[in-house]
């Protein structure tokens, strides 16, 4: 189970490395891909952001072993904007919603790496990205990479729940 998780994280490692600096794993759940990334990139600060309190209590145990790891309890839409270099997310939400939640967290020049399924709609994600100062980049099957090309525009993030109820694309 853990080796499968690490393999998943490893698959996205080179895409994460396109962007230097701090990493936030949005909707970390049981800790993937954030914990394997913290192990593989010990020089990078990794934040596990998770909306469910019970899950953050489990994740906290890992901070004793990994000094570059911290855990934040909260929703993506309620965080300060433009403060991480990379946001990663796996199985967080439909890709257009995940993109809308992740992009505001990242500063200009940084990026978002989404682990996605084979049927994920790149054009919908590109459309969302274009509304939040993001640009879809070339990547590889199973992933979307979005570069943040400017500061988060006014009006984002939208209030908690709105992205799912009224997706941008
Ligand atoms: C299906 S789990 C995926 C967990 C992990 N990334 C994985 O791949 O196994 C999605 C997680 O995202 C969290 N989540 C959902 N919406 C969120 C939001 N707006 N902000 C932060 N976390 C959120 C949920 O509580 C849940 O733990």
PDB file of C-alpha atoms and ligand atoms in Angstrom:
ATOM      1  CA  UNK A   1       0.000   0.000   0.000  1.00  0.00           C
ATOM      2  CA  UNK A   2       2.727   2.453   1.049  1.00  0.00           C
ATOM      3  CA  UNK A   3       4.911   1.442  -1.935  1.00  0.00           C
ATOM      4  CA  UNK A   4       1.967   2.095  -4.289  1.00  0.00           C
ATOM      5  CA  UNK A   5       1.540   5.524  -2.691  1.00  0.00           C
ATOM      6  CA  UNK A   6       5.259   6.284  -3.087  1.00  0.00           C
ATOM      7  CA  UNK A   7       5.171   5.132  -6.711  1.00  0.00           C
ATOM      8  CA  UNK A   8       2.310   7.537  -7.364  1.00  0.00           C
ATOM      9  CA  UNK A   9       4.212  10.429  -5.814  1.00  0.00           C
ATOM     10  CA  UNK A  10       7.408   9.439  -7.584  1.00  0.00           C
ATOM     11  CA  UNK A  11       5.626   9.574 -10.939  1.00  0.00           C
ATOM     12  CA  UNK A  12       5.000  13.296 -10.420  1.00  0.00           C
ATOM     13  CA  UNK A  13       8.376  14.143  -8.901  1.00  0.00           C
ATOM     14  CA  UNK A  14       9.974  15.651 -12.000  1.00  0.00           C
ATOM     15  CA  UNK A  15       6.893  17.794 -12.630  1.00  0.00           C
ATOM     16  CA  UNK A  16       7.041  19.138  -9.061  1.00  0.00           C
ATOM     17  CA  UNK A  17      10.752  19.855  -9.565  1.00  0.00           C
ATOM     18  CA  UNK A  18       9.902  22.266 -12.406  1.00  0.00           C
ATOM     19  CA  UNK A  19       9.094  24.718  -9.611  1.00  0.00           C
ATOM     20  CA  UNK A  20      11.487  25.351  -6.703  1.00  0.00           C
ATOM     21  CA  UNK A  21      10.415  26.261  -3.165  1.00  0.00           C
ATOM     22  CA  UNK A  22       7.637  25.400  -0.769  1.00  0.00           C
ATOM     23  CA  UNK A  23       5.026  22.754  -1.586  1.00  0.00           C
ATOM     24  CA  UNK A  24       1.424  22.423  -0.395  1.00  0.00           C
ATOM     25  CA  UNK A  25      -0.484  19.148  -0.780  1.00  0.00           C
ATOM     26  CA  UNK A  26      -4.130  20.196  -0.983  1.00  0.00           C
ATOM     27  CA  UNK A  27      -6.614  17.638   0.388  1.00  0.00           C
ATOM     28  CA  UNK A  28      -3.814  15.451   1.659  1.00  0.00           C
ATOM     29  CA  UNK A  29      -6.145  12.844   3.210  1.00  0.00           C
ATOM     30  CA  UNK A  30      -3.898   9.977   4.302  1.00  0.00           C
ATOM     31  CA  UNK A  31      -0.808  11.953   3.246  1.00  0.00           C
ATOM     32  CA  UNK A  32      -0.307  11.368  -0.445  1.00  0.00           C
ATOM     33  CA  UNK A  33       1.426  12.718  -2.417  1.00  0.00           C
ATOM     34  CA  UNK A  34       2.718  15.134   0.270  1.00  0.00           C
ATOM     35  CA  UNK A  35       4.466  12.706   2.636  1.00  0.00           C
ATOM     36  CA  UNK A  36       6.416  10.837  -0.064  1.00  0.00           C
ATOM     37  CA  UNK A  37       7.389  14.210  -1.579  1.00  0.00           C
ATOM     38  CA  UNK A  38       8.637  15.393   1.826  1.00  0.00           C
ATOM     39  CA  UNK A  39      10.815  12.257   2.024  1.00  0.00           C
ATOM     40  CA  UNK A  40      12.099  12.586  -1.536  1.00  0.00           C
ATOM     41  CA  UNK A  41      12.711  16.353  -1.289  1.00  0.00           C
ATOM     42  CA  UNK A  42      14.031  16.868   2.267  1.00  0.00           C
ATOM     43  CA  UNK A  43      15.296  20.379   1.437  1.00  0.00           C
ATOM     44  CA  UNK A  44      11.782  21.595   0.529  1.00  0.00           C
ATOM     45  CA  UNK A  45       9.126  22.660   3.042  1.00  0.00           C
ATOM     46  CA  UNK A  46       5.975  20.580   2.534  1.00  0.00           C
ATOM     47  CA  UNK A  47       2.580  21.564   3.974  1.00  0.00           C
ATOM     48  CA  UNK A  48      -0.252  19.048   4.169  1.00  0.00           C
ATOM     49  CA  UNK A  49      -3.515  20.997   3.920  1.00  0.00           C
ATOM     50  CA  UNK A  50      -6.565  18.977   4.877  1.00  0.00           C
ATOM     51  CA  UNK A  51     -10.164  20.008   5.589  1.00  0.00           C
ATOM     52  CA  UNK A  52     -11.009  17.158   7.983  1.00  0.00           C
ATOM     53  CA  UNK A  53      -9.728  17.567  11.537  1.00  0.00           C
ATOM     54  CA  UNK A  54      -9.585  13.817  12.226  1.00  0.00           C
ATOM     55  CA  UNK A  55      -7.280  13.329   9.234  1.00  0.00           C
ATOM     56  CA  UNK A  56      -4.941  16.139  10.291  1.00  0.00           C
ATOM     57  CA  UNK A  57      -4.503  14.443  13.690  1.00  0.00           C
ATOM     58  CA  UNK A  58      -3.229  11.327  11.912  1.00  0.00           C
ATOM     59  CA  UNK A  59      -1.005  13.392   9.586  1.00  0.00           C
ATOM     60  CA  UNK A  60       0.564  15.249  12.550  1.00  0.00           C
ATOM     61  CA  UNK A  61       2.357  12.034  13.606  1.00  0.00           C
ATOM     62  CA  UNK A  62       4.584  12.294  10.541  1.00  0.00           C
ATOM     63  CA  UNK A  63       5.975  15.701  11.526  1.00  0.00           C
ATOM     64  CA  UNK A  64       8.093  14.041  14.242  1.00  0.00           C
ATOM     65  CA  UNK A  65       9.975  12.059  11.608  1.00  0.00           C
ATOM     66  CA  UNK A  66      10.058  14.667   8.861  1.00  0.00           C
ATOM     67  CA  UNK A  67      11.317  18.091   9.973  1.00  0.00           C
ATOM     68  CA  UNK A  68      10.361  19.669   6.610  1.00  0.00           C
ATOM     69  CA  UNK A  69       6.697  18.682   7.057  1.00  0.00           C
ATOM     70  CA  UNK A  70       3.857  20.690   8.620  1.00  0.00           C
ATOM     71  CA  UNK A  71       0.130  20.118   8.755  1.00  0.00           C
ATOM     72  CA  UNK A  72      -2.635  22.713   8.374  1.00  0.00           C
ATOM     73  CA  UNK A  73      -6.294  22.019   9.122  1.00  0.00           C
ATOM     74  CA  UNK A  74      -8.550  24.011   6.806  1.00  0.00           C
ATOM     75  CA  UNK A  75     -10.102  24.374   3.396  1.00  0.00           C
ATOM     76  CA  UNK A  76      -8.114  25.523   0.386  1.00  0.00           C
ATOM     77  CA  UNK A  77     -10.582  28.373  -0.216  1.00  0.00           C
ATOM     78  CA  UNK A  78      -9.973  29.816   3.273  1.00  0.00           C
ATOM     79  CA  UNK A  79      -6.155  30.073   3.121  1.00  0.00           C
ATOM     80  CA  UNK A  80      -3.928  33.078   2.454  1.00  0.00           C
ATOM     81  CA  UNK A  81      -3.227  33.409  -1.263  1.00  0.00           C
ATOM     82  CA  UNK A  82      -0.009  33.578  -3.299  1.00  0.00           C
ATOM     83  CA  UNK A  83       2.242  32.035  -0.668  1.00  0.00           C
ATOM     84  CA  UNK A  84       3.450  28.626  -1.911  1.00  0.00           C
ATOM     85  CA  UNK A  85       5.607  27.800  -4.914  1.00  0.00           C
ATOM     86  CA  UNK A  86       3.854  24.560  -5.798  1.00  0.00           C
ATOM     87  CA  UNK A  87       0.424  23.152  -5.017  1.00  0.00           C
ATOM     88  CA  UNK A  88      -0.064  19.444  -5.626  1.00  0.00           C
ATOM     89  CA  UNK A  89      -3.343  17.536  -5.432  1.00  0.00           C
ATOM     90  CA  UNK A  90      -4.413  13.966  -6.022  1.00  0.00           C
ATOM     91  CA  UNK A  91      -8.071  12.879  -5.983  1.00  0.00           C
ATOM     92  CA  UNK A  92      -9.052  16.220  -4.435  1.00  0.00           C
ATOM     93  CA  UNK A  93     -12.030  16.995  -6.712  1.00  0.00           C
ATOM     94  CA  UNK A  94     -12.893  17.123 -10.413  1.00  0.00           C
ATOM     95  CA  UNK A  95      -9.833  18.661 -12.119  1.00  0.00           C
ATOM     96  CA  UNK A  96     -11.483  22.044 -12.929  1.00  0.00           C
ATOM     97  CA  UNK A  97     -12.498  22.407  -9.261  1.00  0.00           C
ATOM     98  CA  UNK A  98      -9.101  21.220  -8.016  1.00  0.00           C
ATOM     99  CA  UNK A  99      -7.444  23.771 -10.314  1.00  0.00           C
ATOM    100  CA  UNK A 100      -9.665  26.555  -8.964  1.00  0.00           C
ATOM    101  CA  UNK A 101      -8.828  25.612  -5.350  1.00  0.00           C
ATOM    102  CA  UNK A 102      -5.083  25.195  -5.926  1.00  0.00           C
ATOM    103  CA  UNK A 103      -4.162  28.136  -8.167  1.00  0.00           C
ATOM    104  CA  UNK A 104      -4.834  30.948  -5.639  1.00  0.00           C
ATOM    105  CA  UNK A 105      -2.468  29.305  -3.140  1.00  0.00           C
ATOM    106  CA  UNK A 106       0.494  29.625  -5.500  1.00  0.00           C
ATOM    107  CA  UNK A 107       2.593  32.693  -6.147  1.00  0.00           C
ATOM    108  CA  UNK A 108       3.491  34.069  -9.579  1.00  0.00           C
ATOM    109  CA  UNK A 109       6.097  31.876 -11.269  1.00  0.00           C
ATOM    110  CA  UNK A 110       5.016  28.829  -9.288  1.00  0.00           C
ATOM    111  CA  UNK A 111       2.745  26.043 -10.412  1.00  0.00           C
ATOM    112  CA  UNK A 112       0.053  23.477  -9.739  1.00  0.00           C
ATOM    113  CA  UNK A 113       0.555  19.755 -10.370  1.00  0.00           C
ATOM    114  CA  UNK A 114      -2.653  17.709 -10.496  1.00  0.00           C
ATOM    115  CA  UNK A 115      -2.684  13.898 -10.516  1.00  0.00           C
ATOM    116  CA  UNK A 116      -5.641  13.113 -12.822  1.00  0.00           C
ATOM    117  CA  UNK A 117      -7.438  10.177 -14.399  1.00  0.00           C
ATOM    118  CA  UNK A 118      -7.201   9.203 -18.077  1.00  0.00           C
ATOM    119  CA  UNK A 119     -10.486  10.895 -19.040  1.00  0.00           C
ATOM    120  CA  UNK A 120      -9.711  14.271 -17.457  1.00  0.00           C
ATOM    121  CA  UNK A 121     -10.702  17.206 -19.663  1.00  0.00           C
ATOM    122  CA  UNK A 122      -7.668  19.375 -20.403  1.00  0.00           C
ATOM    123  CA  UNK A 123      -9.691  22.093 -22.146  1.00  0.00           C
ATOM    124  CA  UNK A 124     -11.880  22.633 -19.049  1.00  0.00           C
ATOM    125  CA  UNK A 125      -8.800  22.938 -16.839  1.00  0.00           C
ATOM    126  CA  UNK A 126      -7.130  25.316 -19.323  1.00  0.00           C
ATOM    127  CA  UNK A 127     -10.267  27.468 -19.276  1.00  0.00           C
ATOM    128  CA  UNK A 128     -10.303  27.624 -15.451  1.00  0.00           C
ATOM    129  CA  UNK A 129      -6.576  28.340 -15.380  1.00  0.00           C
ATOM    130  CA  UNK A 130      -7.013  31.274 -17.763  1.00  0.00           C
ATOM    131  CA  UNK A 131      -9.419  32.908 -15.300  1.00  0.00           C
ATOM    132  CA  UNK A 132      -7.024  32.638 -12.334  1.00  0.00           C
ATOM    133  CA  UNK A 133      -3.722  33.773 -13.842  1.00  0.00           C
ATOM    134  CA  UNK A 134      -2.734  30.265 -14.861  1.00  0.00           C
ATOM    135  CA  UNK A 135      -1.572  28.575 -18.036  1.00  0.00           C
ATOM    136  CA  UNK A 136      -1.739  24.848 -18.759  1.00  0.00           C
ATOM    137  CA  UNK A 137       1.714  23.500 -19.658  1.00  0.00           C
ATOM    138  CA  UNK A 138       2.873  20.391 -21.469  1.00  0.00           C
ATOM    139  CA  UNK A 139       3.182  17.479 -19.056  1.00  0.00           C
ATOM    140  CA  UNK A 140       2.576  13.755 -19.332  1.00  0.00           C
ATOM    141  CA  UNK A 141      -0.398  11.375 -19.190  1.00  0.00           C
ATOM    142  CA  UNK A 142      -1.963  11.254 -15.729  1.00  0.00           C
ATOM    143  CA  UNK A 143      -1.035  14.823 -14.856  1.00  0.00           C
ATOM    144  CA  UNK A 144      -1.957  18.429 -15.487  1.00  0.00           C
ATOM    145  CA  UNK A 145       0.624  21.137 -14.831  1.00  0.00           C
ATOM    146  CA  UNK A 146      -0.471  24.776 -14.586  1.00  0.00           C
ATOM    147  CA  UNK A 147       1.982  27.651 -14.352  1.00  0.00           C
ATOM    148  CA  UNK A 148       0.915  30.715 -12.356  1.00  0.00           C
ATOM    149  CA  UNK A 149       1.574  33.685 -14.609  1.00  0.00           C
ATOM    150  CA  UNK A 150       0.521  36.526 -12.306  1.00  0.00           C
ATOM    151  CA  UNK A 151      -0.977  37.325  -8.906  1.00  0.00           C
ATOM    152  CA  UNK A 152      -4.364  35.860  -7.978  1.00  0.00           C
ATOM    153  CA  UNK A 153      -7.028  38.108  -9.521  1.00  0.00           C
ATOM    154  CA  UNK A 154      -9.663  39.832  -7.358  1.00  0.00           C
ATOM    155  CA  UNK A 155     -12.670  37.621  -6.601  1.00  0.00           C
ATOM    156  CA  UNK A 156     -10.591  34.477  -5.969  1.00  0.00           C
ATOM    157  CA  UNK A 157     -10.753  32.224  -4.126  1.00  0.00           C
ATOM    158  CA  UNK A 158     -14.540  32.099  -4.297  1.00  0.00           C
ATOM    159  CA  UNK A 159     -16.369  31.272  -1.060  1.00  0.00           C
ATOM    160  CA  UNK A 160     -16.167  27.650   0.244  1.00  0.00           C
ATOM    161  CA  UNK A 161     -18.531  25.415  -1.695  1.00  0.00           C
ATOM    162  CA  UNK A 162     -19.035  27.744  -4.663  1.00  0.00           C
ATOM    163  CA  UNK A 163     -16.470  26.118  -6.989  1.00  0.00           C
ATOM    164  CA  UNK A 164     -18.264  22.776  -6.764  1.00  0.00           C
ATOM    165  CA  UNK A 165     -21.751  24.268  -7.030  1.00  0.00           C
ATOM    166  CA  UNK A 166     -20.933  26.615  -9.911  1.00  0.00           C
ATOM    167  CA  UNK A 167     -17.777  25.302 -11.651  1.00  0.00           C
ATOM    168  CA  UNK A 168     -15.972  27.800 -13.869  1.00  0.00           C
ATOM    169  CA  UNK A 169     -15.816  25.211 -16.676  1.00  0.00           C
TER     170      UNK A 169
HETATM  171  C1  LIG B   1     -10.327  11.505  -1.890  1.00  0.00           C
HETATM  172  S1  LIG B   1      -9.327  12.262  -0.668  1.00  0.00           S
HETATM  173  C2  LIG B   1      -7.735  12.162  -1.446  1.00  0.00           C
HETATM  174  C3  LIG B   1      -6.630  12.105  -0.433  1.00  0.00           C
HETATM  175  C4  LIG B   1      -5.236  11.935  -0.988  1.00  0.00           C
HETATM  176  N1  LIG B   1      -4.785  13.113  -1.720  1.00  0.00           N
HETATM  177  C5  LIG B   1      -5.112  10.684  -1.834  1.00  0.00           C
HETATM  178  O1  LIG B   1      -4.819  10.784  -3.025  1.00  0.00           O
HETATM  179  O2  LIG B   1      -5.295   9.593  -1.287  1.00  0.00           O
HETATM  180  C6  LIG B   1      -9.714  14.012  -0.803  1.00  0.00           C
HETATM  181  C7  LIG B   1      -9.354  14.790   0.452  1.00  0.00           C
HETATM  182  O3  LIG B   1      -9.504  16.168   0.199  1.00  0.00           O
HETATM  183  C8  LIG B   1     -10.046  16.789   1.342  1.00  0.00           C
HETATM  184  N2  LIG B   1     -10.691  18.025   0.869  1.00  0.00           N
HETATM  185  C9  LIG B   1     -11.840  18.119   0.136  1.00  0.00           C
HETATM  186  N3  LIG B   1     -12.109  19.400  -0.151  1.00  0.00           N
HETATM  187  C10 LIG B   1     -11.100  20.148   0.392  1.00  0.00           C
HETATM  188  C11 LIG B   1     -10.815  21.540   0.421  1.00  0.00           C
HETATM  189  N4  LIG B   1     -11.615  22.415  -0.168  1.00  0.00           N
HETATM  190  N5  LIG B   1      -9.692  21.960   1.046  1.00  0.00           N
HETATM  191  C12 LIG B   1      -8.876  21.048   1.656  1.00  0.00           C
HETATM  192  N6  LIG B   1      -9.105  19.721   1.670  1.00  0.00           N
HETATM  193  C13 LIG B   1     -10.197  19.274   1.038  1.00  0.00           C
HETATM  194  C14 LIG B   1     -10.991  15.749   1.918  1.00  0.00           C
HETATM  195  O4  LIG B   1     -11.233  15.953   3.294  1.00  0.00           O
HETATM  196  C15 LIG B   1     -10.229  14.454   1.642  1.00  0.00           C
HETATM  197  O5  LIG B   1      -9.406  14.086   2.726  1.00  0.00           O
END
